[in-house]
mmCIF file of C-alpha atoms and ligand atoms in Angstrom:
data_model
loop_
_atom_site.group_PDB
_atom_site.id
_atom_site.type_symbol
_atom_site.label_atom_id
_atom_site.label_comp_id
_atom_site.label_asym_id
_atom_site.label_seq_id
_atom_site.Cartn_x
_atom_site.Cartn_y
_atom_site.Cartn_z
ATOM 1 C CA UNK A 72 -9.346 -1.774 -10.535
ATOM 2 C CA UNK A 73 -6.932 0.128 -8.386
ATOM 3 C CA UNK A 74 -4.384 -2.462 -6.719
ATOM 4 C CA UNK A 75 -3.911 -1.372 -3.236
ATOM 5 C CA UNK A 76 -0.221 0.147 -1.740
ATOM 6 C CA UNK A 77 0.229 0.329 2.301
ATOM 7 C CA UNK A 78 3.778 2.075 2.842
ATOM 8 C CA UNK A 79 5.662 1.979 5.739
ATOM 9 C CA UNK A 80 6.694 5.485 6.149
ATOM 10 C CA UNK A 81 9.447 4.643 9.506
ATOM 11 C CA UNK A 82 10.861 8.263 9.521
ATOM 12 C CA UNK A 83 13.934 9.080 11.564
ATOM 13 C CA UNK A 84 13.428 5.766 13.067
ATOM 14 C CA UNK A 85 15.442 2.459 14.041
ATOM 15 C CA UNK A 86 19.088 1.180 14.046
ATOM 16 C CA UNK A 87 20.739 -1.110 11.356
ATOM 17 C CA UNK A 88 19.703 -4.270 13.747
ATOM 18 C CA UNK A 89 16.173 -3.401 14.531
ATOM 19 C CA UNK A 90 15.711 -2.899 10.711
ATOM 20 C CA UNK A 91 17.358 -6.242 10.557
ATOM 21 C CA UNK A 92 15.252 -7.966 12.635
ATOM 22 C CA UNK A 93 11.963 -6.040 11.109
ATOM 23 C CA UNK A 94 11.912 -7.810 7.966
ATOM 24 C CA UNK A 95 13.261 -10.969 9.242
ATOM 25 C CA UNK A 96 10.005 -10.751 11.318
ATOM 26 C CA UNK A 97 7.733 -9.338 8.287
ATOM 27 C CA UNK A 98 8.106 -11.078 5.743
ATOM 28 C CA UNK A 99 6.907 -14.409 6.835
ATOM 29 C CA UNK A 100 3.528 -12.747 8.187
ATOM 30 C CA UNK A 101 2.697 -11.142 4.666
ATOM 31 C CA UNK A 102 3.671 -13.871 2.786
ATOM 32 C CA UNK A 103 0.543 -14.216 1.882
ATOM 33 C CA UNK A 104 -0.509 -10.825 0.910
ATOM 34 C CA UNK A 105 -0.033 -10.891 -2.516
ATOM 35 C CA UNK A 106 -3.194 -8.631 -2.994
ATOM 36 C CA UNK A 107 -1.950 -5.600 -1.528
ATOM 37 C CA UNK A 108 1.596 -3.924 -2.849
ATOM 38 C CA UNK A 109 3.834 -3.406 0.142
ATOM 39 C CA UNK A 110 6.285 -0.356 0.498
ATOM 40 C CA UNK A 111 8.937 -0.001 3.035
ATOM 41 C CA UNK A 112 10.129 3.643 3.259
ATOM 42 C CA UNK A 113 13.503 3.389 5.857
ATOM 43 C CA UNK A 114 15.764 7.041 6.303
ATOM 44 C CA UNK A 115 18.262 6.740 4.214
ATOM 45 C CA UNK A 116 21.652 5.329 5.341
ATOM 46 C CA UNK A 117 19.531 2.232 6.256
ATOM 47 C CA UNK A 118 18.280 1.862 2.648
ATOM 48 C CA UNK A 119 21.135 -0.324 1.691
ATOM 49 C CA UNK A 120 20.687 -2.777 4.654
ATOM 50 C CA UNK A 121 16.790 -2.919 3.926
ATOM 51 C CA UNK A 122 17.170 -3.482 0.166
ATOM 52 C CA UNK A 123 19.193 -6.432 0.585
ATOM 53 C CA UNK A 124 17.082 -8.065 3.010
ATOM 54 C CA UNK A 125 14.160 -7.046 1.219
ATOM 55 C CA UNK A 126 15.630 -8.607 -2.860
ATOM 56 C CA UNK A 127 13.765 -10.947 -4.252
ATOM 57 C CA UNK A 128 10.831 -10.515 -2.116
ATOM 58 C CA UNK A 129 7.649 -8.835 -3.279
ATOM 59 C CA UNK A 130 8.281 -5.654 -0.791
ATOM 60 C CA UNK A 131 9.055 -2.320 -2.560
ATOM 61 C CA UNK A 132 11.759 -0.245 -1.368
ATOM 62 C CA UNK A 133 11.225 3.899 -0.858
ATOM 63 C CA UNK A 134 13.264 6.709 -0.005
ATOM 64 C CA UNK A 135 12.213 9.151 2.586
ATOM 65 C CA UNK A 136 13.097 12.685 0.183
ATOM 66 C CA UNK A 137 15.144 13.723 -2.720
ATOM 67 C CA UNK A 138 16.955 16.053 -4.239
ATOM 68 C CA UNK A 139 15.805 17.151 -7.476
ATOM 69 C CA UNK A 140 18.767 18.156 -9.129
ATOM 70 C CA UNK A 141 21.394 15.542 -10.834
ATOM 71 C CA UNK A 142 24.687 16.259 -8.757
ATOM 72 C CA UNK A 143 25.982 19.359 -7.417
ATOM 73 C CA UNK A 144 26.596 21.500 -4.332
ATOM 74 C CA UNK A 145 23.720 20.511 -2.226
ATOM 75 C CA UNK A 146 25.705 19.523 1.239
ATOM 76 C CA UNK A 147 23.556 16.973 3.022
ATOM 77 C CA UNK A 148 21.121 15.946 0.154
ATOM 78 C CA UNK A 149 20.928 12.977 -2.141
ATOM 79 C CA UNK A 150 19.941 12.095 -5.774
ATOM 80 C CA UNK A 151 17.755 10.357 -7.911
ATOM 81 C CA UNK A 152 20.554 8.382 -9.102
ATOM 82 C CA UNK A 153 21.737 7.445 -5.652
ATOM 83 C CA UNK A 154 18.326 6.251 -5.017
ATOM 84 C CA UNK A 155 17.852 4.172 -8.142
ATOM 85 C CA UNK A 156 21.702 2.612 -7.770
ATOM 86 C CA UNK A 157 20.029 0.753 -3.845
ATOM 87 C CA UNK A 158 17.078 -0.299 -5.124
ATOM 88 C CA UNK A 159 13.957 1.845 -4.365
ATOM 89 C CA UNK A 160 10.958 1.832 -6.522
ATOM 90 C CA UNK A 161 9.158 5.241 -5.029
ATOM 91 C CA UNK A 162 10.180 8.166 -3.429
ATOM 92 C CA UNK A 163 7.697 9.672 -0.588
ATOM 93 C CA UNK A 164 7.151 14.146 -2.011
ATOM 94 C CA UNK A 165 5.780 16.831 -0.250
ATOM 95 C CA UNK A 166 5.516 14.880 3.551
ATOM 96 C CA UNK A 167 4.196 17.597 5.710
ATOM 97 C CA UNK A 168 6.451 17.257 8.001
ATOM 98 C CA UNK A 169 9.247 18.947 4.711
ATOM 99 C CA UNK A 170 6.738 21.211 4.197
ATOM 100 C CA UNK A 171 5.988 22.315 7.472
ATOM 101 C CA UNK A 172 9.898 22.317 9.042
ATOM 102 C CA UNK A 173 11.984 22.854 5.528
ATOM 103 C CA UNK A 174 9.836 25.067 4.278
ATOM 104 C CA UNK A 175 9.250 22.873 1.225
ATOM 105 C CA UNK A 176 6.903 24.187 -1.574
ATOM 106 C CA UNK A 177 4.618 23.298 -4.087
ATOM 107 C CA UNK A 178 7.000 24.293 -6.897
ATOM 108 C CA UNK A 179 10.074 22.040 -4.757
ATOM 109 C CA UNK A 180 7.724 18.847 -4.481
ATOM 110 C CA UNK A 181 6.951 19.094 -7.957
ATOM 111 C CA UNK A 182 10.563 19.519 -9.422
ATOM 112 C CA UNK A 183 11.095 15.994 -7.513
ATOM 113 C CA UNK A 184 8.276 14.639 -8.545
ATOM 114 C CA UNK A 185 9.244 15.448 -12.471
ATOM 115 C CA UNK A 186 13.198 13.869 -11.245
ATOM 116 C CA UNK A 187 11.802 10.964 -10.210
ATOM 117 C CA UNK A 188 9.662 10.224 -12.635
ATOM 118 C CA UNK A 189 12.911 10.656 -15.875
ATOM 119 C CA UNK A 190 14.618 8.351 -13.605
ATOM 120 C CA UNK A 191 11.962 5.501 -13.776
ATOM 121 C CA UNK A 192 11.303 5.661 -9.802
ATOM 122 C CA UNK A 193 7.248 6.468 -9.004
ATOM 123 C CA UNK A 194 6.832 9.950 -6.654
ATOM 124 C CA UNK A 195 4.177 8.867 -3.589
ATOM 125 C CA UNK A 196 2.883 12.740 -3.704
ATOM 126 C CA UNK A 197 1.834 13.917 -0.355
ATOM 127 C CA UNK A 198 -0.911 16.763 0.289
ATOM 128 C CA UNK A 199 -3.020 17.518 3.085
ATOM 129 C CA UNK A 200 -4.711 20.991 5.258
ATOM 130 C CA UNK A 201 -4.114 21.786 8.900
ATOM 131 C CA UNK A 202 -6.211 21.794 11.641
ATOM 132 C CA UNK A 203 -6.597 25.501 11.373
ATOM 133 C CA UNK A 204 -7.098 24.905 7.211
ATOM 134 C CA UNK A 205 -10.032 22.576 7.674
ATOM 135 C CA UNK A 206 -11.370 24.985 11.359
ATOM 136 C CA UNK A 207 -11.552 27.220 8.395
ATOM 137 C CA UNK A 208 -13.491 25.587 5.700
ATOM 138 C CA UNK A 209 -10.371 26.215 3.406
ATOM 139 C CA UNK A 210 -9.595 22.835 3.408
ATOM 140 C CA UNK A 211 -11.152 22.068 -0.536
ATOM 141 C CA UNK A 212 -8.589 25.646 -1.578
ATOM 142 C CA UNK A 213 -5.873 24.409 -0.203
ATOM 143 C CA UNK A 214 -5.502 20.473 -1.004
ATOM 144 C CA UNK A 215 -6.142 21.939 -4.899
ATOM 145 C CA UNK A 216 -3.217 24.161 -4.220
ATOM 146 C CA UNK A 217 -1.199 21.390 -3.456
ATOM 147 C CA UNK A 218 -2.357 19.075 -5.960
ATOM 148 C CA UNK A 219 -1.970 21.984 -8.747
ATOM 149 C CA UNK A 220 1.227 22.659 -7.429
ATOM 150 C CA UNK A 221 3.007 19.675 -6.712
ATOM 151 C CA UNK A 222 1.918 18.258 -9.837
ATOM 152 C CA UNK A 223 2.345 20.374 -11.947
ATOM 153 C CA UNK A 224 5.063 19.022 -13.989
ATOM 154 C CA UNK A 225 3.805 15.356 -14.008
ATOM 155 C CA UNK A 226 3.295 14.616 -18.064
ATOM 156 C CA UNK A 227 -0.416 13.407 -18.903
ATOM 157 C CA UNK A 228 0.869 9.954 -19.885
ATOM 158 C CA UNK A 229 2.769 9.494 -16.678
ATOM 159 C CA UNK A 230 0.171 10.188 -13.888
ATOM 160 C CA UNK A 231 -1.164 6.611 -13.835
ATOM 161 C CA UNK A 232 2.077 5.613 -12.507
ATOM 162 C CA UNK A 233 1.661 8.110 -9.376
ATOM 163 C CA UNK A 234 0.562 7.729 -6.416
ATOM 164 C CA UNK A 235 -1.084 10.938 -4.399
ATOM 165 C CA UNK A 236 -1.538 10.266 -0.184
ATOM 166 C CA UNK A 237 -3.784 12.122 1.584
ATOM 167 C CA UNK A 238 -2.615 13.355 5.111
ATOM 168 C CA UNK A 239 -4.427 15.691 7.218
ATOM 169 C CA UNK A 240 -1.958 17.302 9.087
ATOM 170 C CA UNK A 241 -3.846 17.367 12.473
ATOM 171 C CA UNK A 242 -4.215 13.178 12.146
ATOM 172 C CA UNK A 243 -0.597 12.262 11.762
ATOM 173 C CA UNK A 244 1.283 11.478 14.751
ATOM 174 C CA UNK A 245 -1.725 12.677 16.843
ATOM 175 C CA UNK A 246 -3.523 9.168 17.726
ATOM 176 C CA UNK A 247 -6.342 11.527 15.790
ATOM 177 C CA UNK A 248 -7.777 9.389 12.612
ATOM 178 C CA UNK A 249 -9.813 11.188 10.344
ATOM 179 C CA UNK A 250 -13.490 9.530 10.364
ATOM 180 C CA UNK A 251 -13.862 7.328 7.056
ATOM 181 C CA UNK A 252 -16.397 9.872 6.171
ATOM 182 C CA UNK A 253 -14.495 12.605 6.118
ATOM 183 C CA UNK A 254 -11.646 10.268 4.658
ATOM 184 C CA UNK A 255 -13.914 9.733 1.516
ATOM 185 C CA UNK A 256 -15.194 12.659 1.666
ATOM 186 C CA UNK A 257 -11.780 14.261 0.942
ATOM 187 C CA UNK A 258 -11.034 11.664 -1.034
ATOM 188 C CA UNK A 259 -13.431 11.943 -3.606
ATOM 189 C CA UNK A 260 -12.280 15.947 -3.666
ATOM 190 C CA UNK A 261 -8.826 14.514 -4.462
ATOM 191 C CA UNK A 262 -10.158 11.737 -7.000
ATOM 192 C CA UNK A 263 -12.050 14.609 -9.214
ATOM 193 C CA UNK A 264 -9.057 17.467 -8.642
ATOM 194 C CA UNK A 265 -7.069 14.209 -10.755
ATOM 195 C CA UNK A 266 -9.886 13.621 -13.288
ATOM 196 C CA UNK A 267 -10.224 17.664 -14.000
ATOM 197 C CA UNK A 268 -6.007 17.599 -14.643
ATOM 198 C CA UNK A 269 -5.635 14.652 -15.991
ATOM 199 C CA UNK A 270 -8.456 12.934 -17.767
ATOM 200 C CA UNK A 271 -9.191 9.553 -17.449
ATOM 201 C CA UNK A 272 -5.906 8.867 -16.156
ATOM 202 C CA UNK A 273 -7.199 10.163 -12.166
ATOM 203 C CA UNK A 274 -8.799 7.066 -11.960
ATOM 204 C CA UNK A 275 -6.431 4.836 -11.974
ATOM 205 C CA UNK A 276 -4.036 7.233 -9.650
ATOM 206 C CA UNK A 277 -3.972 5.314 -6.778
ATOM 207 C CA UNK A 278 -4.689 7.223 -3.500
ATOM 208 C CA UNK A 279 -3.511 6.790 0.252
ATOM 209 C CA UNK A 280 -4.704 7.970 3.264
ATOM 210 C CA UNK A 281 -2.037 8.735 5.920
ATOM 211 C CA UNK A 282 -2.709 9.424 9.639
ATOM 212 C CA UNK A 283 -2.662 7.452 12.896
ATOM 213 C CA UNK A 284 -3.525 4.728 10.507
ATOM 214 C CA UNK A 285 -3.621 1.715 12.715
ATOM 215 C CA UNK A 286 -4.802 -2.233 12.575
ATOM 216 C CA UNK A 287 -7.877 -1.399 14.187
ATOM 217 C CA UNK A 288 -8.541 1.095 12.026
ATOM 218 C CA UNK A 289 -7.461 0.136 8.397
ATOM 219 C CA UNK A 290 -10.305 -1.920 7.521
ATOM 220 C CA UNK A 291 -12.710 0.864 7.662
ATOM 221 C CA UNK A 292 -10.914 3.120 5.734
ATOM 222 C CA UNK A 293 -9.861 0.452 2.897
ATOM 223 C CA UNK A 294 -13.005 0.090 2.615
ATOM 224 C CA UNK A 295 -14.477 3.363 1.251
ATOM 225 C CA UNK A 296 -13.938 3.607 -2.618
ATOM 226 C CA UNK A 297 -11.274 6.404 -3.036
ATOM 227 C CA UNK A 298 -9.330 5.172 -0.679
ATOM 228 C CA UNK A 299 -6.284 2.781 -1.917
ATOM 229 C CA UNK A 300 -3.690 2.552 0.054
ATOM 230 C CA UNK A 301 -2.241 4.302 3.437
ATOM 231 C CA UNK A 302 0.858 5.380 4.022
ATOM 232 C CA UNK A 303 1.625 4.577 8.138
ATOM 233 C CA UNK A 304 3.982 6.159 10.087
ATOM 234 C CA UNK A 305 4.036 4.893 14.142
ATOM 235 C CA UNK A 306 2.175 1.456 13.946
ATOM 236 C CA UNK A 307 4.539 0.810 10.878
ATOM 237 C CA UNK A 308 7.042 0.317 13.151
ATOM 238 C CA UNK A 309 6.053 -2.747 14.516
ATOM 239 C CA UNK A 310 6.289 -5.752 12.180
ATOM 240 C CA UNK A 311 3.021 -7.370 13.650
ATOM 241 C CA UNK A 312 1.289 -3.948 13.550
ATOM 242 C CA UNK A 313 1.853 -3.125 10.271
ATOM 243 C CA UNK A 314 1.735 -6.527 8.354
ATOM 244 C CA UNK A 315 -1.393 -6.831 10.147
ATOM 245 C CA UNK A 316 -2.251 -3.836 8.526
ATOM 246 C CA UNK A 317 -1.524 -5.393 5.279
ATOM 247 C CA UNK A 318 -3.866 -7.777 5.982
ATOM 248 C CA UNK A 319 -6.409 -4.641 5.959
ATOM 249 C CA UNK A 320 -9.069 -7.243 4.362
ATOM 250 C CA UNK A 321 -9.521 -9.305 7.777
ATOM 251 C CA UNK A 322 -9.794 -6.218 10.101
ATOM 252 C CA UNK A 323 -12.605 -5.303 12.086
ATOM 253 C CA UNK A 324 -12.455 -2.044 11.185
ATOM 254 C CA UNK A 325 -13.855 0.394 13.888
ATOM 255 C CA UNK A 326 -12.471 3.482 15.192
HETATM 256 C C1 PEP B 94 3.137 9.715 8.134
HETATM 257 O O1 PEP B 94 4.013 9.750 8.591
HETATM 258 O O2 PEP B 94 2.987 10.035 6.914
HETATM 259 C C2 PEP B 94 2.352 9.314 9.724
HETATM 260 C C3 PEP B 94 0.309 9.302 8.631
HETATM 261 O O3 PEP B 94 2.486 8.983 10.528
HETATM 262 P P1 PEP B 94 0.981 8.539 11.645
HETATM 263 O O4 PEP B 94 0.552 7.143 10.782
HETATM 264 O O5 PEP B 94 1.911 7.638 12.932
HETATM 265 O O6 PEP B 94 0.163 9.798 12.182
#
């Protein structure tokens, strides 16, 4: 049984007062949502403030990125130990925006995942094909290579702890969600690849869907057998909207 995991990726949004207001509004709305694991990933400068607001609650703190080195001359970067100090439990790595805008390779993502695990943090490893990949029939080749490359340094005995986020690039921030059928078919491929790589642990790895998730479509997405949660961008910026997503069981589930 895989516990659902719903994660908010705030990207480069919200000020400190807005973040405080968000948490104050959000927490009472999800007080009864213990079946699902809830994660919030604010921008780096808000980690301390949001972490304080979440202290003692069941909501976990995540960072949106990390550098794999222990320390050193990496201007503008943040090390794993710094995120540990701030109370992070998860870190998003390999988001398609990092891959496309900042040139991050699978090997770099793999080194981040390994560094996180070695410090007791858990990576949310993102993979996803572009529209061009999908239209040219290369979706599974691209995803297979991303999974193999990005998880290359995950030790087998730690595999069940990681989270994989399948995020079709064409669905991120576009309002265009993958149909439940396409999402399930692709998640099933990801699951099979994880089984090939990690054996039985592949069945325990949670696979999130990401790409224009909203209260109206979360129910039907979560009813798919290989979808174990969601990584949510735009719709996670409003407390009421993200709280509805967390309560997916009661959603109508229409497209
Ligand atoms: C994301 O940022 O990972 C994402 C899926 O964004 P959105 O929900 O806005 O498509």
